[in-house]
Tab-separated table of C-alpha atoms in Angstrom:
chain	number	residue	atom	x	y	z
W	268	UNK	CA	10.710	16.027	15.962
W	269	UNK	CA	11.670	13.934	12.859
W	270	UNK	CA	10.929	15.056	9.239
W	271	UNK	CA	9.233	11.357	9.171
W	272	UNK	CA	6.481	12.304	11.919
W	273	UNK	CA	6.048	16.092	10.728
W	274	UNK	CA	5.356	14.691	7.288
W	275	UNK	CA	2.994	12.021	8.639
W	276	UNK	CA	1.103	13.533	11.368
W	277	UNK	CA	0.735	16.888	9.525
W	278	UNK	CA	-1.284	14.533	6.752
W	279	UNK	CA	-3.041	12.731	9.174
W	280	UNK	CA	-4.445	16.087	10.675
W	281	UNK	CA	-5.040	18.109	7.706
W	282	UNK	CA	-6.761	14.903	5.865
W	283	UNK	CA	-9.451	14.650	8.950
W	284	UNK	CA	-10.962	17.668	6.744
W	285	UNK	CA	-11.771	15.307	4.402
W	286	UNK	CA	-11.906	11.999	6.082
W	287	UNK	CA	-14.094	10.586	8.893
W	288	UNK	CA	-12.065	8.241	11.390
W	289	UNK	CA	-9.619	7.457	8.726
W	290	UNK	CA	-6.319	8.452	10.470
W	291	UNK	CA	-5.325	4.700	10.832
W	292	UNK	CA	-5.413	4.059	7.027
W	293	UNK	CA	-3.705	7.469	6.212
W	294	UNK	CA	-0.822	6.985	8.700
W	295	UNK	CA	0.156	3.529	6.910
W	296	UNK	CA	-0.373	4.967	3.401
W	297	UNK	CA	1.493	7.535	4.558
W	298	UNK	CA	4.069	5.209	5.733
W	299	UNK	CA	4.421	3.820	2.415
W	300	UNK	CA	4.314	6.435	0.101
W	301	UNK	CA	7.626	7.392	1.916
W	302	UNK	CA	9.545	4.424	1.312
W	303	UNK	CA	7.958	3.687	-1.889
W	304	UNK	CA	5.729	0.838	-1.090
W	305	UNK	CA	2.858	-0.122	-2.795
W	306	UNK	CA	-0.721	-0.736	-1.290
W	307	UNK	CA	-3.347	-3.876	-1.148
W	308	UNK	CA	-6.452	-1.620	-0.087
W	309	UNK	CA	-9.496	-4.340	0.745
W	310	UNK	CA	-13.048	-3.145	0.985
W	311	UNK	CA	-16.226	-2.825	-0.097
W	312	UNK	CA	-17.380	-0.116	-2.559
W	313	UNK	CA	-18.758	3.374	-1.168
W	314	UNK	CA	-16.022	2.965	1.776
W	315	UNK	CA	-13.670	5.987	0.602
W	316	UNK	CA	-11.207	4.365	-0.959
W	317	UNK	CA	-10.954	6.475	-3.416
W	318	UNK	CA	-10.812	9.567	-1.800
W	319	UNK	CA	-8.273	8.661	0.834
W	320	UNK	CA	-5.828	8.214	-2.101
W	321	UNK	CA	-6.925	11.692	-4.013
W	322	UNK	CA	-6.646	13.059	-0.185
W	323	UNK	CA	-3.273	12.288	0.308
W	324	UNK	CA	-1.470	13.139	-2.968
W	325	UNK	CA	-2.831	16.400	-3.067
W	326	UNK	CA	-1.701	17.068	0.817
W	327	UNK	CA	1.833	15.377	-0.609
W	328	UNK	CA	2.038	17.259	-4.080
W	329	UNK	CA	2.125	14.273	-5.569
W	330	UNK	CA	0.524	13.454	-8.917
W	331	UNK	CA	-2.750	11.051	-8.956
W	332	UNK	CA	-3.811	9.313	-11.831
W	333	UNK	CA	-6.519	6.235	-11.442
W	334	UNK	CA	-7.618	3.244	-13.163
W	335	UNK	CA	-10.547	0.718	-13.717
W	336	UNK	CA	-9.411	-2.531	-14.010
W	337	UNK	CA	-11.878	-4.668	-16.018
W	338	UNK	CA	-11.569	-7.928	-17.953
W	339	UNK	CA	-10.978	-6.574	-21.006
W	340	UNK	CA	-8.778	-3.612	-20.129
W	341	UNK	CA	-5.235	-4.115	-21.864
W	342	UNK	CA	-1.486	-3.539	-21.181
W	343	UNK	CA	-1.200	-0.035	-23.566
W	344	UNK	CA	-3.979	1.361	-21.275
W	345	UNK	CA	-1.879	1.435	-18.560
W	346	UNK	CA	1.464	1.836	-19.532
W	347	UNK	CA	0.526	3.731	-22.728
W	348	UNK	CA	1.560	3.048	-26.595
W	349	UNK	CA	3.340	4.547	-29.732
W	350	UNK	CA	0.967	6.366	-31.913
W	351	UNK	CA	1.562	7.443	-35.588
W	352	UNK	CA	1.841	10.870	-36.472
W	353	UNK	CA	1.041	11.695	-39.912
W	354	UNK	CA	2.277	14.953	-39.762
W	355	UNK	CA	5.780	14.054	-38.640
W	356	UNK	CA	5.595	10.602	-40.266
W	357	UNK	CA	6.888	9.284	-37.058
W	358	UNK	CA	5.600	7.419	-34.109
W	359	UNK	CA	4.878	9.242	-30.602
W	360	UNK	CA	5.133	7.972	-27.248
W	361	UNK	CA	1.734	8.563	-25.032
W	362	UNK	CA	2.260	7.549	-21.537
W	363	UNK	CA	-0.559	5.738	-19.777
W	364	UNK	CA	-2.119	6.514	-16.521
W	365	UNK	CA	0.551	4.454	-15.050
W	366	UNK	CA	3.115	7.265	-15.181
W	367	UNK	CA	2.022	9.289	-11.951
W	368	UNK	CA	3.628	9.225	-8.631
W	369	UNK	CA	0.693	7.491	-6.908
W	370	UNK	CA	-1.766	5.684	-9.260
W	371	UNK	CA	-4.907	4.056	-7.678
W	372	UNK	CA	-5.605	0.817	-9.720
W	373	UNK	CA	-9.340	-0.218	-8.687
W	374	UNK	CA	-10.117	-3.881	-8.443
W	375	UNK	CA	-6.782	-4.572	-9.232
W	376	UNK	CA	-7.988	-8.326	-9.665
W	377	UNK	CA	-10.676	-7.767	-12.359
W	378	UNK	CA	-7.836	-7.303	-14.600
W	379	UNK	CA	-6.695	-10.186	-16.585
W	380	UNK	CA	-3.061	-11.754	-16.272
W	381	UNK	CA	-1.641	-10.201	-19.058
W	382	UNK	CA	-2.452	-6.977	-17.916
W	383	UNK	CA	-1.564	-7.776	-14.241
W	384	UNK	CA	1.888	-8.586	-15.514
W	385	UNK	CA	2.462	-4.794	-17.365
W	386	UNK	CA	1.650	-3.531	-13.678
W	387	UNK	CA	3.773	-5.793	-12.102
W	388	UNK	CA	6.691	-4.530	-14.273
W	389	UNK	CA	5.954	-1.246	-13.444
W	390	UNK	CA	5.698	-1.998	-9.530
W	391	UNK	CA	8.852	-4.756	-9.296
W	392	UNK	CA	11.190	-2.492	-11.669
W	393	UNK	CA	9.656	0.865	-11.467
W	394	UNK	CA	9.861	0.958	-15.043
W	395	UNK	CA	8.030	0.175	-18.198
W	396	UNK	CA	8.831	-0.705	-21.606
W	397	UNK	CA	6.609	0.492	-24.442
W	398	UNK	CA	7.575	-0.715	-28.168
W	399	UNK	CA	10.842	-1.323	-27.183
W	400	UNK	CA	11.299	1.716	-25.600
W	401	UNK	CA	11.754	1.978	-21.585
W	402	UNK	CA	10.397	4.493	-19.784
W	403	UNK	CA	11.984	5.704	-16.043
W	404	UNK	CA	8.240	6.148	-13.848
W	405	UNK	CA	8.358	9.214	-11.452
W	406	UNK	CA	9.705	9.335	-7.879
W	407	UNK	CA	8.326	8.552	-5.893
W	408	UNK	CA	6.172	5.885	-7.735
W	409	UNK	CA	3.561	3.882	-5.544
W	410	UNK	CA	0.717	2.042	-6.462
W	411	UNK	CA	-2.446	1.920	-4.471
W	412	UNK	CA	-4.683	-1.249	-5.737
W	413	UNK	CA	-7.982	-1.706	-4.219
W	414	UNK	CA	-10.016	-5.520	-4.428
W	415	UNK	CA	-13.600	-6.236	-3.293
W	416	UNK	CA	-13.134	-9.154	-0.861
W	417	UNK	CA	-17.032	-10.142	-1.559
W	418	UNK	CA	-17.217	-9.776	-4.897
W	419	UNK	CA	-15.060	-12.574	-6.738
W	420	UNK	CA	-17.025	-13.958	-9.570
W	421	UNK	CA	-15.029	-13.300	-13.137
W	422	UNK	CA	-12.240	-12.180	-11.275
W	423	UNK	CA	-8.719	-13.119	-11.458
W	424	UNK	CA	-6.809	-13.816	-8.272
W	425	UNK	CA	-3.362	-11.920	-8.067
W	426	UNK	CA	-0.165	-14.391	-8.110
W	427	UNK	CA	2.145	-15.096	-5.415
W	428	UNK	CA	4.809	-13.223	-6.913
W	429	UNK	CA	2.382	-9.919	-7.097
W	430	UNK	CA	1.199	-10.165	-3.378
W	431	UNK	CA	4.390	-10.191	-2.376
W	432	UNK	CA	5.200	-6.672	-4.103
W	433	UNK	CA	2.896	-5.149	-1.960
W	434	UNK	CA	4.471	-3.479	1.040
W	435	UNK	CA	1.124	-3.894	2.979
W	436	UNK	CA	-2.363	-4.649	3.275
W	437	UNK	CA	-4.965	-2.419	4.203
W	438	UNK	CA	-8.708	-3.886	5.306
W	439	UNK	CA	-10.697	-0.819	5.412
W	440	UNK	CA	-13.927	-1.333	6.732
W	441	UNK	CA	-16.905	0.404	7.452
W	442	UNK	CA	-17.574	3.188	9.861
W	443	UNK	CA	-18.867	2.476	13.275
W	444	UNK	CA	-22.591	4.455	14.179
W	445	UNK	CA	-20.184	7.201	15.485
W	446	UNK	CA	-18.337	7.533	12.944
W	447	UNK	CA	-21.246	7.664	10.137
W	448	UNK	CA	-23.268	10.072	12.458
W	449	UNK	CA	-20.433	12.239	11.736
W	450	UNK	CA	-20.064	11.601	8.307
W	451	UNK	CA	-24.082	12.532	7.836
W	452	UNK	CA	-23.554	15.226	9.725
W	453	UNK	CA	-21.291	16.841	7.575
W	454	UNK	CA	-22.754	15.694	3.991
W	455	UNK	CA	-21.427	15.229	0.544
W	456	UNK	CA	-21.148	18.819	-0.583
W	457	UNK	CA	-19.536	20.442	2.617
W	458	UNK	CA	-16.766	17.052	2.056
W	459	UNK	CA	-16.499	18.198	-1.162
W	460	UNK	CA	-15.420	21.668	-0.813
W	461	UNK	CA	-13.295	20.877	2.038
W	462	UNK	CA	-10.994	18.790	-0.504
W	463	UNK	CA	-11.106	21.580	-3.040
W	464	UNK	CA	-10.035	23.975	-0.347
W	465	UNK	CA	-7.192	21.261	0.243
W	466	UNK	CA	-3.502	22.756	-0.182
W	467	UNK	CA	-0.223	20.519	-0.293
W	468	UNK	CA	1.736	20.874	2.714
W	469	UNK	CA	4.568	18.452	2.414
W	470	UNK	CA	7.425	19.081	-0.552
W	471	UNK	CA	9.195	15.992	-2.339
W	472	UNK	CA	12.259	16.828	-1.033
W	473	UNK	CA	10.700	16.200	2.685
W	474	UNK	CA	9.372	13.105	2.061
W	475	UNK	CA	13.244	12.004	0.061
W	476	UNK	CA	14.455	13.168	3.945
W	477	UNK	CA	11.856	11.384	5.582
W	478	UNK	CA	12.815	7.784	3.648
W	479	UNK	CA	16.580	8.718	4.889
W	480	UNK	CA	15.411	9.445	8.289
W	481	UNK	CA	13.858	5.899	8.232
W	482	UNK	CA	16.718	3.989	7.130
W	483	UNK	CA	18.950	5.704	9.850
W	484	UNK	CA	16.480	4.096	12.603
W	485	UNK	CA	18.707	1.520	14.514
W	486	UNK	CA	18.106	-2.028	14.998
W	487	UNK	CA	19.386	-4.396	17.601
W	488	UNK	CA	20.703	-7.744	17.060
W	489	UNK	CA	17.784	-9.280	19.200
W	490	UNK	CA	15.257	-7.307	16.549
W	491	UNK	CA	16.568	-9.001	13.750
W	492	UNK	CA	16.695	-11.892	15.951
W	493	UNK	CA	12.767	-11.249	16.656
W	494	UNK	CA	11.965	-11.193	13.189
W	495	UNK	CA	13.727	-14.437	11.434
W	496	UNK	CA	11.992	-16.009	14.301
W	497	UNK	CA	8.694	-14.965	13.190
W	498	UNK	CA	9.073	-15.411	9.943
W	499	UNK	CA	10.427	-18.838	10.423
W	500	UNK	CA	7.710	-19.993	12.280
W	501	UNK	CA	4.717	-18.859	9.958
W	502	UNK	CA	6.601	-21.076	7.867
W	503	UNK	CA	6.179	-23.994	9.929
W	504	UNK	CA	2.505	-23.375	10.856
W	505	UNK	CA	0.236	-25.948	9.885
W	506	UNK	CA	-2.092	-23.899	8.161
W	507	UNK	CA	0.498	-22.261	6.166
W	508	UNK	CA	0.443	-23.510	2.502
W	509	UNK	CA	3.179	-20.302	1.843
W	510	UNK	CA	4.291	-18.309	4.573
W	511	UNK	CA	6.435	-15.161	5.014
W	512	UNK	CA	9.570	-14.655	1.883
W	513	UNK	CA	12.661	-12.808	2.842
W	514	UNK	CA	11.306	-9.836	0.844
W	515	UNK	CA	8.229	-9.886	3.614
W	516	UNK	CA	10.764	-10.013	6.561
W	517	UNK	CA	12.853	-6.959	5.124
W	518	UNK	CA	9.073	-5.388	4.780
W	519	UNK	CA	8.544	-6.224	8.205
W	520	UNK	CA	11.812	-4.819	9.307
W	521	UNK	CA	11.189	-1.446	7.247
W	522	UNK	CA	7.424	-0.784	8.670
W	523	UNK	CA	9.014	-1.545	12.256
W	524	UNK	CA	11.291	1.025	11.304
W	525	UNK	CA	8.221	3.765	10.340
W	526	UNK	CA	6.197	2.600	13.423
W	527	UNK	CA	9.553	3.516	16.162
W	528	UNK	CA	10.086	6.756	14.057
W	529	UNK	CA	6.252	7.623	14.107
W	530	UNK	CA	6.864	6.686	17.838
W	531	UNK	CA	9.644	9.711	18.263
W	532	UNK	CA	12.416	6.755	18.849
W	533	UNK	CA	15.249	6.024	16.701
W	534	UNK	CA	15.572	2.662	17.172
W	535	UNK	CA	13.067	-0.280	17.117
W	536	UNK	CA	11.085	-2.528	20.066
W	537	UNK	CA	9.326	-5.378	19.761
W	538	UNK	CA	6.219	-3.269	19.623
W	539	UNK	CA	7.070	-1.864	16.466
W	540	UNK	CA	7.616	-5.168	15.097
W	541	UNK	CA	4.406	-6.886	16.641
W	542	UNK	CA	2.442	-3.627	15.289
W	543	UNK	CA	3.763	-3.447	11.850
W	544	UNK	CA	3.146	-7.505	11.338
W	545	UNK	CA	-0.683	-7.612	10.551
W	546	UNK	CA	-0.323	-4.744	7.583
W	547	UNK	CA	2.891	-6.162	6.520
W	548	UNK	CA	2.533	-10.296	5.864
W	549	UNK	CA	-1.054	-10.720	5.966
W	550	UNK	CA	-1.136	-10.668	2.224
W	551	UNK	CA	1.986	-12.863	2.570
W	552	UNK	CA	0.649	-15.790	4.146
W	553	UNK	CA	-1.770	-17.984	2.363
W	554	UNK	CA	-3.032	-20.831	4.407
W	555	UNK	CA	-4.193	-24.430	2.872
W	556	UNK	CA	-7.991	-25.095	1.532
W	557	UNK	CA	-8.887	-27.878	3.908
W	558	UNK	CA	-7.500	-25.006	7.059
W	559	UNK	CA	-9.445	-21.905	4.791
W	560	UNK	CA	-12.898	-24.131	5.195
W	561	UNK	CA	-12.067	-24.450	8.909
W	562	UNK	CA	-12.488	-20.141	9.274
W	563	UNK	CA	-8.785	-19.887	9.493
W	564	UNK	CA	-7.548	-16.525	8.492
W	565	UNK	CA	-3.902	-15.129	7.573
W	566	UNK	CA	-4.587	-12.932	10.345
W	567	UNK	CA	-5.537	-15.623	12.663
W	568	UNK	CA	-2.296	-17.030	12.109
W	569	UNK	CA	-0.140	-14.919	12.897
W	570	UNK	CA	-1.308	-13.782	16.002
W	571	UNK	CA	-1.120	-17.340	16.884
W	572	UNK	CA	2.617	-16.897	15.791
W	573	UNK	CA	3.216	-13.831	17.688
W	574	UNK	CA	1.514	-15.583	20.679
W	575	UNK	CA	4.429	-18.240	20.378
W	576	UNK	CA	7.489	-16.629	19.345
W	577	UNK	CA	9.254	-15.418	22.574
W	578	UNK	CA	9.531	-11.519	23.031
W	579	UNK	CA	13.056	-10.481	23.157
W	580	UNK	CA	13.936	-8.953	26.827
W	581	UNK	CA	14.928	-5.419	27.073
C-alpha cells in the first residue's frame, strides 16, 4: 500500500471518533492538504465545519490557527504587523494567524477586498510581506475558507482570480436522520473528549512522500486527451459566462491523480477524472444571470459536459 492511502485512510478512520458520516469531506481535505491545495468549504453554520478542520490537523501534526472574517477585519490581522518596542527602540515582527500550516478562514467572503487580497497573497505565493519585510509561511501551508451559501447580505463575493486558487470545493451538507440519530446518540461532551483523546498519527515527512507518491502516478495520452476535452467544452457551454482555466485542468489532472492512488492504482482512468471533476471546477465555472434564474447550477453543467464528452476506450 502507498504512503498516499496509509496517510489518508488512517485519517479517515481515526477522525470517525470525532466525526459522524464525514469520511467523504475528510478524504478530499485530506487530498489536499497533501498537495497543498486550498479549500472552498460551503455550508450552513452548526454543520462541523469547524471541527473537521481542528480534526484533521491534529491527526496530521499540523498547526491550526482560525479566523473570523468580518467587514471590518483588516490585512495586519491576518498576516500580522511591526510593533514598537520601547525597550529595544526597535520594531518587532508579530505574525498573524495566517502563519500556520492549515488556517481555517470562516466566511471567507464577509471580508472586504482589501483584506481578501492579503489572503490571496498568502495563498497564490505562499508568502506574505509585512512592512516591507517578506515572510516564507510554513509547509505545508493550506487554507481552509468556509462561506454560508444562504446568507449573502453585506457580503463580498470572492473574485475570479481567488476562486480559481482554490484546489476544490466542498458542499457539506447536513446529516441524513441516520446520521443525526447517531450524532444524538453520542452527545456533545462524549465528542468532546474523544478529540482531546485525539493523537497525531501521520509525520510531515509522510505526507512530503505522499505528494511525491502522487506526482509519480502515470497518465496516458488519452487522459490528458480526456481532460482538454472537458475543459474545452465547459467553455463552449451556453450557460458558461467563464468556464474551466488551465490552472483548473492541471487541478483536475492532480485530484485524478489522488483519486487512482486512493484507488491502489498508479496510473489514472477516466473514473478518476469523472470523480475528481465536481470538487475540482465547480467553483470554476460561473454560468450567465439570465441561465442562473433558469435553476442552472455549475454542477448541472458539467454533468451535462461529462454526459457529452466521449469516454476514452481502454
Amino acid at each position: 500500500m502507498s504512503v498516499f492511502s496509509r496517510v489518508v485512510e488512517s485519517v479517515v478512520e481515526e477522525s470517525s471518533k470525532v466525526l459522524v458520516d464525514r469520511q467523504r469531506y475528510v478524504e478530499l481535505i485530506t487530498f489536499s492538504i497533501i498537495l497543498e491545495g486550498h479549500v472552498l468549504i460551503e455550508g450552513i453554520p452548526g454543520i462541523a465545519k469547524t471541527l473537521t478542520a481542528k480534526t484533521i490537523a491534529k491527526l496530521l501534526n499540523l498547526t491550526f490557527s482560525r479566523i473570523q472574517c468580518t467587514v471590518d477585519i483588516l490585512p495586519s490581522d491576518i498576516i500580522g504587523t511591526k510593533i514598537f518596542n520601547q525597550k529595544t527602540s526597535d520594531f518587532e515582527l508579530r505574525l498573524g494567524p495566517i502563519y500556520s500550516n492549515i488556517v481555517l478562514v470562516d466566511e471567507i467572503n464577509r471580508a472586504s477586498p482589501r483584506a481578501q487580497s492579503a489572503l490571496l497573497e498568502a495563498m497564490q505565493e505562499r508568502q506574505v510581506t509585512i512592512d516591507g519585510e517578506t515572510v516564507k509561511l510554513p509547509k505545508p501551508f493550506t487554507v481552509l475558507a468556509t462561506q454560508n451559501p444562504i446568507e449573502l447580505e453585506g457580503t463580498f463575493p470572492l473574485p475570479e482570480a481567488q476562486l480559481d486558487r482554490f484546489y476544490i470545493k466542498v458542499a457539506m451538507g447536513i446529516l441524513e436522520r441516520e446520521s443525526l440519530i447517531k450524532l444524538l446518540r453520542r452527545g456533545l461532551r462524549s465528542i468532546e473528549i474523544e478529540f482531546e483523546n485525539l493523537k497525531p498519527i501521520v509525520s510531515p515527512g509522510q505526507i512530503f512522500k505522499a505528494a511525491e507518491e502522487v506526482h509519480q502516478v502515470h497518465v496516458d495520452d488519452a487522459i490528458y486527451d480526456y481532460i482538454a476535452r472537458i475543459v474545452e467544452y465547459s467553455n463552449r457551454h451556453q450557460a458558461v459566462r467563464l468556464g474551466v482555466t488551465p490552472r483548473g485542468a492541471l487541478m483536475l489532472l492532480n485530484l485524478a491523480k489522488e483519486f487512482a492512488l486512493y484507488d491502489h492504482r498508479k496510473y489514472v482512468i477516466p473514473d478518476d477524472v469523472k470523480n475528481a471533476s465536481l470538487p475540482a471546477l465547480s467553483h470554476r465555472v460561473l454560468l450567465k444571470p439570465e441561465y442562473i434564474a433558469e435553476g442552472y447550477t455549475a454542477e448541472r453543467v458539467i454533468q451535462e459536459v461529462l454526459s457529452k464528452v466521449e469516454v476514452p476506450k481502454p
